[in-house]
PDB file of C-alpha atoms in Angstrom:
ATOM      1  CA  ALA A 942      -7.615 111.400 167.101  1.00  0.00           C
ATOM      2  CA  GLN A 943      -7.029 115.000 167.901  1.00  0.00           C
ATOM      3  CA  LYS A 944      -9.957 117.292 168.474  1.00  0.00           C
ATOM      4  CA  ILE A 945     -10.343 121.060 168.645  1.00  0.00           C
ATOM      5  CA  THR A 946     -13.355 122.735 170.233  1.00  0.00           C
ATOM      6  CA  GLN A 947     -14.394 126.353 169.952  1.00  0.00           C
ATOM      7  CA  THR A 948     -17.583 126.855 171.926  1.00  0.00           C
ATOM      8  CA  GLN A 949     -18.330 130.468 170.999  1.00  0.00           C
ATOM      9  CA  PRO A 950     -20.019 130.719 167.586  1.00  0.00           C
ATOM     10  CA  GLY A 951     -20.078 134.507 167.862  1.00  0.00           C
ATOM     11  CA  MET A 952     -18.602 137.197 170.061  1.00  0.00           C
ATOM     12  CA  PHE A 953     -19.048 140.946 170.281  1.00  0.00           C
ATOM     13  CA  VAL A 954     -16.547 143.422 171.688  1.00  0.00           C
ATOM     14  CA  GLN A 955     -16.452 147.166 171.945  1.00  0.00           C
ATOM     15  CA  GLU A 956     -13.701 148.921 170.050  1.00  0.00           C
ATOM     16  CA  LYS A 957     -10.531 149.403 172.143  1.00  0.00           C
ATOM     17  CA  GLU A 958     -11.540 146.724 174.639  1.00  0.00           C
ATOM     18  CA  ALA A 959      -9.926 143.298 175.047  1.00  0.00           C
ATOM     19  CA  VAL A 960     -11.622 140.040 174.085  1.00  0.00           C
ATOM     20  CA  THR A 961     -10.870 136.371 174.739  1.00  0.00           C
ATOM     21  CA  LEU A 962     -11.726 133.663 172.247  1.00  0.00           C
ATOM     22  CA  ASP A 963     -11.865 130.175 173.711  1.00  0.00           C
ATOM     23  CA  CYS A 964     -10.233 127.025 172.388  1.00  0.00           C
ATOM     24  CA  THR A 965      -9.882 123.625 174.020  1.00  0.00           C
ATOM     25  CA  TYR A 966      -8.123 120.648 172.541  1.00  0.00           C
ATOM     26  CA  ASP A 967      -7.708 116.962 173.101  1.00  0.00           C
ATOM     27  CA  THR A 968      -4.597 114.957 172.357  1.00  0.00           C
ATOM     28  CA  SER A 969      -2.514 112.214 173.890  1.00  0.00           C
ATOM     29  CA  ASP A 970       0.619 113.288 172.030  1.00  0.00           C
ATOM     30  CA  PRO A 971       2.994 115.159 174.369  1.00  0.00           C
ATOM     31  CA  SER A 972       4.368 117.154 171.430  1.00  0.00           C
ATOM     32  CA  TYR A 973       1.951 119.418 169.633  1.00  0.00           C
ATOM     33  CA  GLY A 974       1.477 122.920 168.357  1.00  0.00           C
ATOM     34  CA  LEU A 975      -1.511 125.202 168.648  1.00  0.00           C
ATOM     35  CA  PHE A 976      -2.313 127.894 166.113  1.00  0.00           C
ATOM     36  CA  TRP A 977      -4.765 130.723 165.647  1.00  0.00           C
ATOM     37  CA  TYR A 978      -5.833 131.972 162.249  1.00  0.00           C
ATOM     38  CA  LYS A 979      -7.951 134.943 161.232  1.00  0.00           C
ATOM     39  CA  GLN A 980     -10.285 134.784 158.255  1.00  0.00           C
ATOM     40  CA  PRO A 981     -11.684 138.171 157.233  1.00  0.00           C
ATOM     41  CA  SER A 982     -14.693 138.496 154.957  1.00  0.00           C
ATOM     42  CA  SER A 983     -12.366 138.427 151.950  1.00  0.00           C
ATOM     43  CA  GLY A 984     -11.747 134.766 152.734  1.00  0.00           C
ATOM     44  CA  GLU A 985      -7.995 134.395 153.093  1.00  0.00           C
ATOM     45  CA  MET A 986      -6.474 132.569 156.057  1.00  0.00           C
ATOM     46  CA  ILE A 987      -4.076 134.728 158.046  1.00  0.00           C
ATOM     47  CA  PHE A 988      -1.767 133.141 160.613  1.00  0.00           C
ATOM     48  CA  LEU A 989      -1.777 135.030 163.925  1.00  0.00           C
ATOM     49  CA  ILE A 990       0.068 133.164 166.656  1.00  0.00           C
ATOM     50  CA  TYR A 991       1.618 129.827 167.612  1.00  0.00           C
ATOM     51  CA  GLN A 992       2.125 128.007 170.929  1.00  0.00           C
ATOM     52  CA  GLY A 993       4.238 124.886 171.290  1.00  0.00           C
ATOM     53  CA  SER A 994       3.353 122.304 173.915  1.00  0.00           C
ATOM     54  CA  TYR A 995       6.792 122.576 175.492  1.00  0.00           C
ATOM     55  CA  ASP A 996       6.892 126.352 175.509  1.00  0.00           C
ATOM     56  CA  GLN A 997       7.208 127.663 179.054  1.00  0.00           C
ATOM     57  CA  GLN A 998       5.781 131.086 178.332  1.00  0.00           C
ATOM     58  CA  ASN A 999       2.577 132.180 176.677  1.00  0.00           C
ATOM     59  CA  ALA A1000       3.048 133.306 173.099  1.00  0.00           C
ATOM     60  CA  THR A1001       2.555 136.957 172.201  1.00  0.00           C
ATOM     61  CA  GLU A1002       2.465 138.733 168.850  1.00  0.00           C
ATOM     62  CA  GLY A1003       1.658 142.405 169.036  1.00  0.00           C
ATOM     63  CA  ARG A1004      -1.949 142.760 170.228  1.00  0.00           C
ATOM     64  CA  TYR A1005      -2.420 138.987 170.187  1.00  0.00           C
ATOM     65  CA  SER A1006      -1.531 136.742 173.078  1.00  0.00           C
ATOM     66  CA  LEU A1007      -2.287 133.131 173.797  1.00  0.00           C
ATOM     67  CA  ASN A1008      -3.444 132.090 177.258  1.00  0.00           C
ATOM     68  CA  PHE A1009      -2.045 128.558 177.324  1.00  0.00           C
ATOM     69  CA  GLN A1010      -3.245 126.357 180.179  1.00  0.00           C
ATOM     70  CA  LYS A1011      -1.733 122.977 179.470  1.00  0.00           C
ATOM     71  CA  ALA A1012      -3.367 121.063 182.325  1.00  0.00           C
ATOM     72  CA  ARG A1013      -6.786 122.298 181.227  1.00  0.00           C
ATOM     73  CA  LYS A1014      -5.913 121.733 177.564  1.00  0.00           C
ATOM     74  CA  SER A1015      -6.980 125.225 176.632  1.00  0.00           C
ATOM     75  CA  ALA A1016      -5.350 127.769 174.336  1.00  0.00           C
ATOM     76  CA  ASN A1017      -7.435 130.912 174.398  1.00  0.00           C
ATOM     77  CA  LEU A1018      -6.650 133.845 172.131  1.00  0.00           C
ATOM     78  CA  VAL A1019      -6.638 137.266 173.727  1.00  0.00           C
ATOM     79  CA  ILE A1020      -6.922 140.309 171.492  1.00  0.00           C
ATOM     80  CA  SER A1021      -6.129 143.563 173.258  1.00  0.00           C
ATOM     81  CA  ALA A1022      -7.309 147.029 172.207  1.00  0.00           C
ATOM     82  CA  SER A1023      -9.758 145.677 169.619  1.00  0.00           C
ATOM     83  CA  GLN A1024      -9.980 147.461 166.302  1.00  0.00           C
ATOM     84  CA  LEU A1025     -12.770 147.486 163.731  1.00  0.00           C
ATOM     85  CA  GLY A1026     -10.476 145.562 161.406  1.00  0.00           C
ATOM     86  CA  ASP A1027     -10.397 142.685 163.893  1.00  0.00           C
ATOM     87  CA  SER A1028     -13.946 141.748 162.881  1.00  0.00           C
ATOM     88  CA  ALA A1029     -13.512 138.322 161.286  1.00  0.00           C
ATOM     89  CA  MET A1030     -13.753 134.588 161.831  1.00  0.00           C
ATOM     90  CA  TYR A1031     -11.081 133.174 164.114  1.00  0.00           C
ATOM     91  CA  PHE A1032      -9.981 129.554 163.994  1.00  0.00           C
ATOM     92  CA  CYS A1033      -7.983 127.536 166.455  1.00  0.00           C
ATOM     93  CA  ALA A1034      -5.941 124.645 165.048  1.00  0.00           C
ATOM     94  CA  MET A1035      -3.623 121.933 166.296  1.00  0.00           C
ATOM     95  CA  ARG A1036      -0.921 119.800 164.805  1.00  0.00           C
ATOM     96  CA  GLU A1037       0.616 116.866 166.650  1.00  0.00           C
ATOM     97  CA  GLY A1038       4.339 116.261 166.525  1.00  0.00           C
ATOM     98  CA  ASN A1039       4.732 112.525 167.007  1.00  0.00           C
ATOM     99  CA  SER A1040       1.659 110.868 165.555  1.00  0.00           C
ATOM    100  CA  ASP A1041      -0.674 112.389 162.993  1.00  0.00           C
ATOM    101  CA  ASN A1042       0.982 114.985 160.831  1.00  0.00           C
ATOM    102  CA  ASP A1043      -2.201 116.657 159.755  1.00  0.00           C
ATOM    103  CA  MET A1044      -3.515 119.972 161.053  1.00  0.00           C
ATOM    104  CA  ARG A1045      -7.089 120.062 162.344  1.00  0.00           C
ATOM    105  CA  PHE A1046      -9.258 123.128 162.892  1.00  0.00           C
ATOM    106  CA  GLY A1047     -12.034 124.107 165.254  1.00  0.00           C
ATOM    107  CA  ALA A1048     -15.414 125.349 164.038  1.00  0.00           C
ATOM    108  CA  GLY A1049     -14.422 128.978 164.485  1.00  0.00           C
ATOM    109  CA  THR A1050     -15.674 132.058 166.315  1.00  0.00           C
ATOM    110  CA  ARG A1051     -17.080 135.064 164.519  1.00  0.00           C
ATOM    111  CA  LEU A1052     -15.843 138.227 166.220  1.00  0.00           C
ATOM    112  CA  THR A1053     -17.629 141.518 165.670  1.00  0.00           C
ATOM    113  CA  VAL A1054     -16.032 144.715 166.915  1.00  0.00           C
ATOM    114  CA  LYS A1055     -18.537 147.463 167.611  1.00  0.00           C
ATOM    115  CA  PRO A1056     -17.592 151.152 167.254  1.00  0.00           C
TER     116      PRO A1056
ATOM    117  CA  ASN B 940       7.943 134.802 146.578  1.00  0.00           C
ATOM    118  CA  ALA B 941       4.535 133.462 145.491  1.00  0.00           C
ATOM    119  CA  GLY B 942       3.914 131.153 148.483  1.00  0.00           C
ATOM    120  CA  VAL B 943       0.958 128.820 147.886  1.00  0.00           C
ATOM    121  CA  THR B 944      -0.868 129.277 144.596  1.00  0.00           C
ATOM    122  CA  GLN B 945      -4.236 127.733 143.817  1.00  0.00           C
ATOM    123  CA  THR B 946      -6.018 127.666 140.497  1.00  0.00           C
ATOM    124  CA  PRO B 947      -8.720 128.280 139.521  1.00  0.00           C
ATOM    125  CA  LYS B 948     -10.188 130.857 141.910  1.00  0.00           C
ATOM    126  CA  PHE B 949     -13.758 130.119 140.877  1.00  0.00           C
ATOM    127  CA  ARG B 950     -15.406 127.239 139.046  1.00  0.00           C
ATOM    128  CA  ILE B 951     -18.905 126.031 138.309  1.00  0.00           C
ATOM    129  CA  LEU B 952     -19.312 122.330 137.582  1.00  0.00           C
ATOM    130  CA  LYS B 953     -22.283 120.312 136.473  1.00  0.00           C
ATOM    131  CA  ILE B 954     -23.250 117.224 138.430  1.00  0.00           C
ATOM    132  CA  GLY B 955     -21.169 114.270 137.285  1.00  0.00           C
ATOM    133  CA  GLN B 956     -18.353 116.334 135.795  1.00  0.00           C
ATOM    134  CA  SER B 957     -14.770 115.988 136.967  1.00  0.00           C
ATOM    135  CA  MET B 958     -12.063 118.541 137.565  1.00  0.00           C
ATOM    136  CA  THR B 959      -8.666 119.032 139.124  1.00  0.00           C
ATOM    137  CA  LEU B 960      -7.861 121.829 141.547  1.00  0.00           C
ATOM    138  CA  GLN B 961      -4.248 122.807 141.199  1.00  0.00           C
ATOM    139  CA  CYS B 962      -1.981 123.739 144.107  1.00  0.00           C
ATOM    140  CA  THR B 963       1.691 124.612 143.967  1.00  0.00           C
ATOM    141  CA  GLN B 964       4.072 126.035 146.535  1.00  0.00           C
ATOM    142  CA  ASP B 965       7.554 127.467 146.129  1.00  0.00           C
ATOM    143  CA  MET B 966       8.704 127.345 149.759  1.00  0.00           C
ATOM    144  CA  ASN B 967      10.125 123.792 149.574  1.00  0.00           C
ATOM    145  CA  HIS B 968       7.624 122.654 152.198  1.00  0.00           C
ATOM    146  CA  ASN B 969       7.229 118.917 152.545  1.00  0.00           C
ATOM    147  CA  TYR B 970       3.801 119.004 154.170  1.00  0.00           C
ATOM    148  CA  MET B 971       0.804 119.926 152.082  1.00  0.00           C
ATOM    149  CA  TYR B 972      -2.918 119.843 152.860  1.00  0.00           C
ATOM    150  CA  TRP B 973      -6.299 120.181 151.214  1.00  0.00           C
ATOM    151  CA  TYR B 974      -9.241 121.527 153.194  1.00  0.00           C
ATOM    152  CA  ARG B 975     -12.811 122.329 152.382  1.00  0.00           C
ATOM    153  CA  GLN B 976     -14.831 125.026 154.076  1.00  0.00           C
ATOM    154  CA  ASP B 977     -18.607 124.965 153.812  1.00  0.00           C
ATOM    155  CA  PRO B 978     -20.481 128.259 154.332  1.00  0.00           C
ATOM    156  CA  GLY B 979     -20.229 129.493 157.922  1.00  0.00           C
ATOM    157  CA  MET B 980     -18.229 126.457 158.975  1.00  0.00           C
ATOM    158  CA  GLY B 981     -14.679 125.554 159.884  1.00  0.00           C
ATOM    159  CA  LEU B 982     -12.112 123.796 157.742  1.00  0.00           C
ATOM    160  CA  LYS B 983     -12.334 120.071 157.204  1.00  0.00           C
ATOM    161  CA  LEU B 984      -9.238 118.177 156.151  1.00  0.00           C
ATOM    162  CA  ILE B 985      -9.676 116.212 152.936  1.00  0.00           C
ATOM    163  CA  TYR B 986      -6.190 114.832 152.260  1.00  0.00           C
ATOM    164  CA  TYR B 987      -2.669 115.637 153.275  1.00  0.00           C
ATOM    165  CA  SER B 988       0.845 114.699 152.253  1.00  0.00           C
ATOM    166  CA  VAL B 989       4.087 114.608 154.218  1.00  0.00           C
ATOM    167  CA  GLY B 990       6.270 114.392 151.138  1.00  0.00           C
ATOM    168  CA  ALA B 991       6.473 113.470 147.474  1.00  0.00           C
ATOM    169  CA  GLY B 992       4.896 110.084 146.864  1.00  0.00           C
ATOM    170  CA  ILE B 993       3.095 109.983 150.230  1.00  0.00           C
ATOM    171  CA  THR B 994      -0.558 110.887 150.758  1.00  0.00           C
ATOM    172  CA  ASP B 995      -3.023 110.213 153.569  1.00  0.00           C
ATOM    173  CA  LYS B 996      -6.741 110.608 154.065  1.00  0.00           C
ATOM    174  CA  GLY B 997      -8.091 113.313 156.323  1.00  0.00           C
ATOM    175  CA  GLU B 998     -11.558 113.708 157.807  1.00  0.00           C
ATOM    176  CA  VAL B 999     -13.614 113.908 154.594  1.00  0.00           C
ATOM    177  CA  PRO B1000     -11.786 112.115 151.731  1.00  0.00           C
ATOM    178  CA  ASN B1001     -14.767 110.536 149.965  1.00  0.00           C
ATOM    179  CA  GLY B1002     -15.256 111.787 146.425  1.00  0.00           C
ATOM    180  CA  TYR B1003     -11.708 113.133 146.129  1.00  0.00           C
ATOM    181  CA  ASN B1004      -8.294 111.918 145.066  1.00  0.00           C
ATOM    182  CA  VAL B1005      -4.845 113.436 145.349  1.00  0.00           C
ATOM    183  CA  SER B1006      -1.366 112.809 144.093  1.00  0.00           C
ATOM    184  CA  ARG B1007       2.035 114.165 145.087  1.00  0.00           C
ATOM    185  CA  SER B1008       4.566 113.470 142.378  1.00  0.00           C
ATOM    186  CA  THR B1009       6.730 116.485 143.249  1.00  0.00           C
ATOM    187  CA  THR B1010       7.428 118.517 146.373  1.00  0.00           C
ATOM    188  CA  GLU B1011       5.864 121.598 144.793  1.00  0.00           C
ATOM    189  CA  ASP B1012       2.542 120.284 143.484  1.00  0.00           C
ATOM    190  CA  PHE B1013      -0.434 118.730 145.235  1.00  0.00           C
ATOM    191  CA  PRO B1014      -3.467 118.561 142.911  1.00  0.00           C
ATOM    192  CA  LEU B1015      -6.919 117.594 144.176  1.00  0.00           C
ATOM    193  CA  ARG B1016      -9.119 115.599 141.825  1.00  0.00           C
ATOM    194  CA  LEU B1017     -12.919 115.594 142.013  1.00  0.00           C
ATOM    195  CA  GLU B1018     -14.534 112.696 140.197  1.00  0.00           C
ATOM    196  CA  LEU B1019     -18.271 112.712 139.472  1.00  0.00           C
ATOM    197  CA  ALA B1020     -18.985 116.055 141.121  1.00  0.00           C
ATOM    198  CA  ALA B1021     -21.997 116.233 143.448  1.00  0.00           C
ATOM    199  CA  PRO B1022     -23.852 119.254 144.926  1.00  0.00           C
ATOM    200  CA  SER B1023     -22.477 118.262 148.352  1.00  0.00           C
ATOM    201  CA  GLN B1024     -19.029 119.195 147.066  1.00  0.00           C
ATOM    202  CA  THR B1025     -20.019 122.832 146.685  1.00  0.00           C
ATOM    203  CA  SER B1026     -17.553 124.532 148.976  1.00  0.00           C
ATOM    204  CA  VAL B1027     -14.450 126.670 149.201  1.00  0.00           C
ATOM    205  CA  TYR B1028     -11.280 124.627 148.897  1.00  0.00           C
ATOM    206  CA  PHE B1029      -8.019 125.659 150.498  1.00  0.00           C
ATOM    207  CA  CYS B1030      -4.589 124.262 149.858  1.00  0.00           C
ATOM    208  CA  ALA B1031      -1.895 124.786 152.493  1.00  0.00           C
ATOM    209  CA  SER B1032       1.711 123.849 153.122  1.00  0.00           C
ATOM    210  CA  SER B1033       4.052 123.793 156.092  1.00  0.00           C
ATOM    211  CA  TYR B1034       7.681 123.165 156.900  1.00  0.00           C
ATOM    212  CA  GLN B1035       8.857 119.659 157.678  1.00  0.00           C
ATOM    213  CA  GLY B1036      10.555 118.564 160.844  1.00  0.00           C
ATOM    214  CA  GLU B1037       9.088 121.158 163.164  1.00  0.00           C
ATOM    215  CA  ILE B1038       5.618 122.100 164.192  1.00  0.00           C
ATOM    216  CA  THR B1039       5.178 125.343 162.311  1.00  0.00           C
ATOM    217  CA  GLU B1040       2.264 127.255 160.899  1.00  0.00           C
ATOM    218  CA  ALA B1041       0.639 126.323 157.620  1.00  0.00           C
ATOM    219  CA  PHE B1042       0.617 128.816 154.765  1.00  0.00           C
ATOM    220  CA  PHE B1043      -2.620 128.950 152.822  1.00  0.00           C
ATOM    221  CA  GLY B1044      -3.546 129.599 149.241  1.00  0.00           C
ATOM    222  CA  GLN B1045      -6.300 132.066 148.392  1.00  0.00           C
ATOM    223  CA  GLY B1046      -8.920 129.366 148.001  1.00  0.00           C
ATOM    224  CA  THR B1047     -11.051 127.990 145.164  1.00  0.00           C
ATOM    225  CA  ARG B1048     -14.778 128.595 145.276  1.00  0.00           C
ATOM    226  CA  LEU B1049     -16.477 125.605 143.649  1.00  0.00           C
ATOM    227  CA  THR B1050     -20.183 125.368 142.870  1.00  0.00           C
ATOM    228  CA  VAL B1051     -21.734 122.138 141.633  1.00  0.00           C
ATOM    229  CA  VAL B1052     -25.099 122.583 139.916  1.00  0.00           C
TER     230      VAL B1052
END
């Protein structure tokens, strides 16, 4: 069964600095996708970025980038130029392509951006 | 385009009562999911469906039932509610055939007293 691990319960970052949120995963399926979601205090789940297992380049979306290290099975989210509005819970998730069709989430990291 | 719509947004149940959380999506997604999120925790998968007529258990299915009679609707049934089912419930859907992101509803906050 697939497994997602986020080892940082909480992180702090100074406004305008970059921060890396860690995510490791475990799967034997060669085809899979990795996702990051943001959950602000209002509770909704906001999709941020996606990385496919066969993608050759790291995914980027604006200030978000994904540091994908396939051999290490890690998919860390990098947020550049942090803003106060980035304060939220961040979840890493994975969906396998050839076996299970469900999407599993990590425990999350609470990011606080300090002014 | 409404996306994924969940009703109700809030509900208080007494122990032993039953209820159905409604979820509908208008994006013609074949995959649909139900998650629960306990306070300060991540999302746990309850049930999921890869198409009409097909449902599968996730990580925490006990105490819940689902059905998928149409592509659009994926209701979650709670029978004999227990305090341990107090949680926020999210419905989500995603596109078939490719690994793409899931779109989430706004959530249902359920309290069992």
